[in-house]
Every structure is written in structure tokens, then in C-alpha cells.
Amino acid sequence: MTTFAAVGIVSNMNARLMLNERHIVSDHAFVEMVVWRLPSPLSGSHHTFKYRLALVVDGHCVLRYDNEAGKGDHRHVGEEETPYVFISPQVLLDDFWNDVDTWRS
């Protein structure tokens, strides 16, 4: 177990933070976006980005796009999780903001 943790830390030492923002979207909601560029893809992904984009309403995450090692790219809407096809960071942000706009309307 210790070996895996050490390997994870070493492999992410060269990660570069690309985006780290929080936006207030209403009196009760905010968006938080974090995107890293990794030296190599996570297990389960075919690209070199690690990301977490979330819409939080009244303290509850109602929408989240993320990728996890071994799990790959996916999207959460409420309790439902579906695969997400990652094309590029810009398309990821566009897709996320479109979903946020849908929630707001």
C-alpha cells in the first residue's frame, strides 16, 4: 500500500495546475473548477488532464464532471453517474457550463 501511494505522489509531482476557479452563480449556488495537466494519462483515461468541475447548490453537489484513476471520465447529475467522452479541455468546460445553464433556467 505504501508503495502505491509513493508512486502516485512521484508521478503527480510534475502536474501543472491549469485552472482553479470558483464562481458564484446565485445566492445559493457556486461552481468550482479545477483542472490539472499530468505528465501521463490516469488509468482509465486517454488524455493527460485531471479535472473536477462541480455545481454546488445549498451545500449539495448537484452536478459534477470528473475523472478518477481506474474509473475514467464521467459525469454526475444528482445521484446518477454516466460516462463522459472527453474531447478537449475547452469542450469539457463548454459542456459543463451548458449543463449549469440548463440547471439555472
JSON list of C-alpha atoms in Angstrom, two decimals, residues 26-75:
[
{"chain": "A", "resi": 26, "resn": "SER", "atom": "CA", "xyz": [-26.78, 32.50, -7.45]},
{"chain": "A", "resi": 27, "resn": "ASP", "atom": "CA", "xyz": [-27.41, 33.36, -3.81]},
{"chain": "A", "resi": 28, "resn": "HIS", "atom": "CA", "xyz": [-27.41, 29.63, -3.02]},
{"chain": "A", "resi": 29, "resn": "ALA", "atom": "CA", "xyz": [-25.05, 28.14, -5.62]},
{"chain": "A", "resi": 30, "resn": "PHE", "atom": "CA", "xyz": [-21.47, 28.22, -6.81]},
{"chain": "A", "resi": 31, "resn": "VAL", "atom": "CA", "xyz": [-19.31, 26.49, -9.40]},
{"chain": "A", "resi": 32, "resn": "GLU", "atom": "CA", "xyz": [-15.85, 25.18, -8.61]},
{"chain": "A", "resi": 33, "resn": "MET", "atom": "CA", "xyz": [-13.50, 24.15, -11.41]},
{"chain": "A", "resi": 34, "resn": "VAL", "atom": "CA", "xyz": [-10.06, 22.54, -11.03]},
{"chain": "A", "resi": 35, "resn": "VAL", "atom": "CA", "xyz": [-8.06, 21.19, -13.98]},
{"chain": "A", "resi": 36, "resn": "TRP", "atom": "CA", "xyz": [-4.53, 19.76, -13.85]},
{"chain": "A", "resi": 37, "resn": "ARG", "atom": "CA", "xyz": [-2.22, 18.75, -16.71]},
{"chain": "A", "resi": 38, "resn": "LEU", "atom": "CA", "xyz": [-0.46, 15.50, -15.83]},
{"chain": "A", "resi": 39, "resn": "PRO", "atom": "CA", "xyz": [2.77, 14.13, -17.29]},
{"chain": "A", "resi": 40, "resn": "SER", "atom": "CA", "xyz": [0.88, 10.98, -18.36]},
{"chain": "A", "resi": 41, "resn": "PRO", "atom": "CA", "xyz": [-2.77, 9.85, -18.52]},
{"chain": "A", "resi": 42, "resn": "LEU", "atom": "CA", "xyz": [-4.55, 8.49, -15.48]},
{"chain": "A", "resi": 43, "resn": "SER", "atom": "CA", "xyz": [-5.53, 4.84, -15.65]},
{"chain": "A", "resi": 44, "resn": "GLY", "atom": "CA", "xyz": [-8.88, 4.75, -17.46]},
{"chain": "A", "resi": 45, "resn": "SER", "atom": "CA", "xyz": [-8.30, 7.99, -19.41]},
{"chain": "A", "resi": 46, "resn": "HIS", "atom": "CA", "xyz": [-6.68, 8.59, -22.79]},
{"chain": "A", "resi": 47, "resn": "HIS", "atom": "CA", "xyz": [-5.64, 12.20, -22.11]},
{"chain": "A", "resi": 48, "resn": "THR", "atom": "CA", "xyz": [-3.30, 13.98, -19.70]},
{"chain": "A", "resi": 49, "resn": "PHE", "atom": "CA", "xyz": [-5.86, 16.04, -17.77]},
{"chain": "A", "resi": 50, "resn": "LYS", "atom": "CA", "xyz": [-7.19, 15.50, -14.25]},
{"chain": "A", "resi": 51, "resn": "TYR", "atom": "CA", "xyz": [-10.30, 17.54, -13.54]},
{"chain": "A", "resi": 52, "resn": "ARG", "atom": "CA", "xyz": [-13.14, 18.24, -11.15]},
{"chain": "A", "resi": 53, "resn": "LEU", "atom": "CA", "xyz": [-15.93, 20.61, -12.17]},
{"chain": "A", "resi": 54, "resn": "ALA", "atom": "CA", "xyz": [-18.81, 20.94, -9.71]},
{"chain": "A", "resi": 55, "resn": "LEU", "atom": "CA", "xyz": [-22.04, 22.86, -9.25]},
{"chain": "A", "resi": 56, "resn": "VAL", "atom": "CA", "xyz": [-22.93, 23.10, -5.56]},
{"chain": "A", "resi": 57, "resn": "VAL", "atom": "CA", "xyz": [-26.40, 24.24, -4.50]},
{"chain": "A", "resi": 58, "resn": "ASP", "atom": "CA", "xyz": [-27.33, 24.79, -0.85]},
{"chain": "A", "resi": 59, "resn": "GLY", "atom": "CA", "xyz": [-24.23, 22.81, 0.16]},
{"chain": "A", "resi": 60, "resn": "HIS", "atom": "CA", "xyz": [-25.03, 19.80, -2.06]},
{"chain": "A", "resi": 61, "resn": "CYS", "atom": "CA", "xyz": [-23.19, 18.85, -5.24]},
{"chain": "A", "resi": 62, "resn": "VAL", "atom": "CA", "xyz": [-25.90, 18.59, -7.91]},
{"chain": "A", "resi": 63, "resn": "LEU", "atom": "CA", "xyz": [-23.62, 18.35, -10.96]},
{"chain": "A", "resi": 64, "resn": "ARG", "atom": "CA", "xyz": [-20.04, 17.13, -11.26]},
{"chain": "A", "resi": 65, "resn": "TYR", "atom": "CA", "xyz": [-17.71, 16.22, -14.09]},
{"chain": "A", "resi": 66, "resn": "ASP", "atom": "CA", "xyz": [-14.57, 14.40, -13.01]},
{"chain": "A", "resi": 67, "resn": "ASN", "atom": "CA", "xyz": [-12.14, 11.62, -13.75]},
{"chain": "A", "resi": 68, "resn": "GLU", "atom": "CA", "xyz": [-10.59, 9.18, -11.32]},
{"chain": "A", "resi": 69, "resn": "ALA", "atom": "CA", "xyz": [-7.73, 6.76, -11.77]},
{"chain": "A", "resi": 70, "resn": "GLY", "atom": "CA", "xyz": [-9.20, 3.47, -12.95]},
{"chain": "A", "resi": 71, "resn": "LYS", "atom": "CA", "xyz": [-12.68, 4.92, -13.42]},
{"chain": "A", "resi": 72, "resn": "GLY", "atom": "CA", "xyz": [-12.06, 7.37, -16.25]},
{"chain": "A", "resi": 73, "resn": "ASP", "atom": "CA", "xyz": [-14.16, 10.31, -17.37]},
{"chain": "A", "resi": 74, "resn": "HIS", "atom": "CA", "xyz": [-17.71, 10.58, -16.07]},
{"chain": "A", "resi": 75, "resn": "ARG", "atom": "CA", "xyz": [-20.48, 12.96, -15.10]}
]
